[in-house]
Short mmCIF file of C-alpha atoms in Angstrom, two decimals:
data_model
loop_
_atom_site.label_atom_id
_atom_site.label_comp_id
_atom_site.label_asym_id
_atom_site.label_seq_id
_atom_site.Cartn_x
_atom_site.Cartn_y
_atom_site.Cartn_z
CA UNK A 1 -0.02 0.02 0.12
CA UNK A 2 1.29 3.73 -1.03
CA UNK A 3 1.80 5.66 1.99
CA UNK A 4 -0.49 8.77 2.54
CA UNK A 5 2.34 11.23 2.53
CA UNK A 6 4.11 10.47 -0.57
CA UNK A 7 0.88 9.95 -2.28
CA UNK A 8 -0.41 13.36 -1.56
CA UNK A 9 3.36 15.14 -2.28
CA UNK A 10 3.73 13.12 -5.76
CA UNK A 11 0.16 14.48 -6.61
CA UNK A 12 0.85 18.14 -5.74
CA UNK A 13 4.43 17.75 -7.37
CA UNK A 14 2.42 16.29 -10.54
CA UNK A 15 0.22 18.89 -10.45
CA UNK A 16 2.70 21.67 -10.11
CA UNK A 17 4.61 20.28 -13.08
CA UNK A 18 1.78 21.06 -15.82
CA UNK A 19 3.21 24.72 -14.94
CA UNK A 20 6.48 23.50 -16.78
CA UNK A 21 4.86 24.03 -20.28
CA UNK A 22 1.24 22.89 -20.24
CA UNK A 23 -0.54 25.42 -17.79
CA UNK A 24 0.78 28.47 -17.61
CA UNK A 25 3.51 29.03 -16.94
CA UNK A 26 3.52 31.17 -13.93
CA UNK A 27 7.20 30.19 -12.47
CA UNK A 28 5.39 27.72 -9.70
CA UNK A 29 7.14 24.78 -11.24
CA UNK A 30 10.61 26.48 -11.33
CA UNK A 31 13.16 24.74 -8.90
CA UNK A 32 13.76 27.53 -6.76
CA UNK A 33 10.30 27.56 -5.95
CA UNK A 34 9.38 24.02 -5.43
CA UNK A 35 12.83 23.37 -3.61
CA UNK A 36 11.36 25.61 -0.57
CA UNK A 37 8.14 24.47 -0.48
CA UNK A 38 8.94 21.18 -0.49
CA UNK A 39 11.82 22.12 2.20
CA UNK A 40 9.48 23.89 4.23
CA UNK A 41 6.84 20.82 4.27
CA UNK A 42 9.44 18.78 6.20
CA UNK A 43 10.24 21.72 8.40
CA UNK A 44 13.71 22.18 6.04
CA UNK A 45 13.34 25.27 4.24
CA UNK A 46 17.11 26.16 3.62
CA UNK A 47 17.73 22.82 2.46
CA UNK A 48 14.81 22.71 0.14
CA UNK A 49 15.96 26.20 -1.13
CA UNK A 50 19.55 24.92 -1.36
CA UNK A 51 18.48 22.28 -3.61
CA UNK A 52 16.44 24.23 -5.41
CA UNK A 53 18.86 26.69 -6.18
CA UNK A 54 21.40 24.18 -7.62
CA UNK A 55 18.77 22.21 -9.66
CA UNK A 56 17.51 25.77 -10.94
CA UNK A 57 21.32 26.87 -11.38
CA UNK A 58 21.99 23.65 -13.68
CA UNK A 59 18.44 23.70 -15.75
CA UNK A 60 18.26 27.90 -16.33
CA UNK A 61 18.37 27.74 -19.91
CA UNK A 62 15.73 24.62 -20.36
CA UNK A 63 12.76 25.77 -21.85
CA UNK A 64 10.29 22.79 -21.63
CA UNK A 65 8.12 23.52 -24.86
CA UNK A 66 8.33 22.02 -28.32
CA UNK A 67 10.45 19.11 -28.84
CA UNK A 68 13.31 19.56 -26.69
CA UNK A 69 13.74 18.69 -23.19
CA UNK A 70 16.44 17.69 -21.66
CA UNK A 71 15.49 17.51 -18.01
CA UNK A 72 11.90 18.10 -16.39
CA UNK A 73 13.45 20.81 -13.70
CA UNK A 74 10.54 20.73 -11.44
CA UNK A 75 10.40 16.45 -10.95
CA UNK A 76 14.16 16.98 -10.39
CA UNK A 77 13.46 19.54 -7.80
CA UNK A 78 10.68 18.24 -6.30
CA UNK A 79 12.36 14.38 -6.15
CA UNK A 80 15.84 15.84 -4.46
CA UNK A 81 14.60 17.68 -1.75
CA UNK A 82 11.68 15.29 -0.69
CA UNK A 83 14.75 12.50 -0.44
CA UNK A 84 16.94 14.85 1.53
CA UNK A 85 14.57 16.28 3.82
CA UNK A 86 11.50 13.74 3.93
CA UNK A 87 11.54 10.22 5.45
CA UNK A 88 14.84 9.17 3.46
CA UNK A 89 16.83 11.58 5.02
CA UNK A 90 19.29 11.40 2.19
CA UNK A 91 22.68 13.73 1.87
CA UNK A 92 22.04 16.29 -0.20
CA UNK A 93 25.11 15.52 -2.13
CA UNK A 94 23.06 12.17 -2.94
CA UNK A 95 19.73 13.46 -3.42
CA UNK A 96 20.83 15.60 -6.24
CA UNK A 97 21.85 13.45 -8.73
CA UNK A 98 18.99 11.21 -7.99
CA UNK A 99 16.89 13.99 -8.60
CA UNK A 100 18.28 15.06 -12.12
CA UNK A 101 18.28 11.42 -12.94
CA UNK A 102 14.60 11.04 -12.35
CA UNK A 103 14.23 14.67 -13.89
CA UNK A 104 15.69 12.92 -17.21
CA UNK A 105 13.67 10.25 -17.04
CA UNK A 106 10.60 12.46 -16.80
CA UNK A 107 11.41 14.35 -19.48
CA UNK A 108 11.88 11.02 -21.98
CA UNK A 109 8.76 9.77 -20.69
CA UNK A 110 6.80 13.58 -21.47
CA UNK A 111 8.69 13.84 -24.75
CA UNK A 112 6.94 10.61 -25.20
CA UNK A 113 3.63 12.05 -24.48
CA UNK A 114 3.84 14.80 -26.69
CA UNK A 115 4.20 13.34 -30.11
CA UNK A 116 1.39 11.22 -28.94
CA UNK A 117 -0.86 14.22 -28.30
CA UNK A 118 -1.12 14.57 -32.34
CA UNK A 119 -4.07 11.87 -32.02
CA UNK A 120 -6.33 14.59 -30.18
CA UNK A 121 -5.01 17.47 -32.75
CA UNK A 122 -6.33 14.85 -35.37
CA UNK A 123 -9.41 14.23 -34.03
CA UNK A 124 -10.59 17.91 -33.71
CA UNK A 125 -9.76 18.08 -37.71
CA UNK A 126 -11.47 15.20 -38.55
CA UNK A 127 -14.51 16.80 -36.16
CA UNK A 128 -14.43 19.90 -38.17
CA UNK A 129 -13.67 18.28 -41.64
CA UNK A 130 -17.36 16.92 -40.78
CA UNK A 131 -18.76 20.65 -39.77
CA UNK A 132 -19.06 19.25 -36.30
CA UNK A 133 -17.57 21.24 -33.08
CA UNK A 134 -14.59 20.08 -31.94
CA UNK A 135 -14.93 19.00 -28.33
CA UNK A 136 -11.95 20.70 -27.38
CA UNK A 137 -12.67 20.68 -23.60
CA UNK A 138 -12.36 16.83 -23.54
CA UNK A 139 -9.28 16.74 -25.77
CA UNK A 140 -7.57 19.38 -23.56
CA UNK A 141 -8.70 17.28 -20.12
CA UNK A 142 -7.34 13.90 -21.20
CA UNK A 143 -4.00 15.09 -22.38
CA UNK A 144 -3.47 17.22 -18.94
CA UNK A 145 -4.72 13.98 -17.11
CA UNK A 146 -2.44 11.55 -18.87
CA UNK A 147 0.25 14.18 -18.07
CA UNK A 148 -0.47 14.25 -14.19
CA UNK A 149 -0.62 10.43 -13.93
CA UNK A 150 2.58 9.94 -15.97
CA UNK A 151 4.25 12.41 -13.60
CA UNK A 152 2.89 10.98 -10.69
CA UNK A 153 4.09 7.38 -11.18
CA UNK A 154 7.83 8.74 -12.01
CA UNK A 155 7.50 10.49 -8.76
CA UNK A 156 5.88 7.77 -6.60
CA UNK A 157 8.51 5.24 -8.22
CA UNK A 158 11.30 7.63 -7.27
CA UNK A 159 9.69 8.31 -3.76
CA UNK A 160 9.49 4.56 -3.08
CA UNK A 161 12.17 2.64 -4.44
CA UNK A 162 15.10 5.01 -5.39
CA UNK A 163 14.94 6.43 -2.10
CA UNK A 164 15.41 3.75 0.39
CA UNK A 165 17.45 1.94 -2.04
CA UNK A 166 20.12 4.58 -2.32
CA UNK A 167 19.84 5.27 1.64
CA UNK A 168 21.01 1.81 1.94
CA UNK A 169 23.96 1.97 -0.70
CA UNK A 170 24.83 5.31 -0.49
CA UNK A 171 27.12 4.23 2.88
CA UNK A 172 28.34 1.41 0.55
CA UNK A 173 30.16 3.69 -1.84
CA UNK A 174 33.81 4.68 -1.42
CA UNK A 175 34.42 8.27 0.44
CA UNK A 176 35.92 9.17 -3.27
CA UNK A 177 32.47 9.34 -4.88
CA UNK A 178 30.89 10.64 -1.95
CA UNK A 179 33.46 13.66 -1.95
CA UNK A 180 32.73 14.04 -5.62
CA UNK A 181 29.17 14.07 -5.18
CA UNK A 182 29.53 16.81 -2.39
CA UNK A 183 31.69 19.01 -5.13
CA UNK A 184 29.38 18.60 -7.43
CA UNK A 185 26.31 20.22 -5.45
CA UNK A 186 28.73 22.99 -4.37
CA UNK A 187 29.20 23.86 -7.94
CA UNK A 188 26.41 23.34 -9.69
CA UNK A 189 25.52 27.49 -9.03
CA UNK A 190 28.89 28.04 -10.18
CA UNK A 191 28.61 26.00 -13.57
CA UNK A 192 24.85 27.22 -13.97
CA UNK A 193 26.07 30.85 -13.73
CA UNK A 194 29.03 30.32 -16.49
CA UNK A 195 26.99 28.44 -18.36
CA UNK A 196 24.04 31.41 -18.04
CA UNK A 197 27.21 33.63 -18.87
CA UNK A 198 28.17 32.26 -21.92
CA UNK A 199 24.82 31.82 -23.54
CA UNK A 200 24.50 35.64 -22.77
CA UNK A 201 27.58 36.50 -24.54
CA UNK A 202 26.68 34.50 -27.52
CA UNK A 203 23.32 35.77 -27.91
CA UNK A 204 25.08 39.49 -27.73
CA UNK A 205 27.92 38.12 -30.32
CA UNK A 206 24.97 36.81 -32.76
CA UNK A 207 23.31 40.46 -32.70
CA UNK A 208 26.26 42.14 -33.31
CA UNK A 209 26.89 40.08 -36.28
CA UNK A 210 25.61 42.19 -39.61
#
């Protein structure tokens, strides 16, 4: 039986994820918002904010629109903070890469769903071709429901499987790997800032070229 706390958390995060590209966006799904929210729920707002900022930094250039999506930022942040501040109590350096990995998996699932949404368009076109009003509300509700359900499945799997497994495995890893993970968390904001600066430089340079 799925614990109630994990179920509610996965549902809330799945609904927040809609803000990333399906509804909004209102920035409610950004890691710098999701991280502190989840952290505050467990009484660790600073831990949530720290992981949220770290994941925000490495996904800052991610625009979850169209056919390109490398990492689902809200899923990555929500899972990372939940595993670090929640019942699993993973070290932040362990929760950080797990969150990114789950965000990557969810992005692959979402891209698959986006390709399948062409069926909704075809049904609407068929209705128009027959001079019938398309059921846009029904089609939209169906697409969003599938999105929420698949996001929920990815997140609850991470909560119930990846977190407990890693909490047992983490202490068995060599200290070299654990130290490297700590360095990655510390370096993430700086790497993100460097990537953003490089991107801005490329945009400025491209505008100057006639």
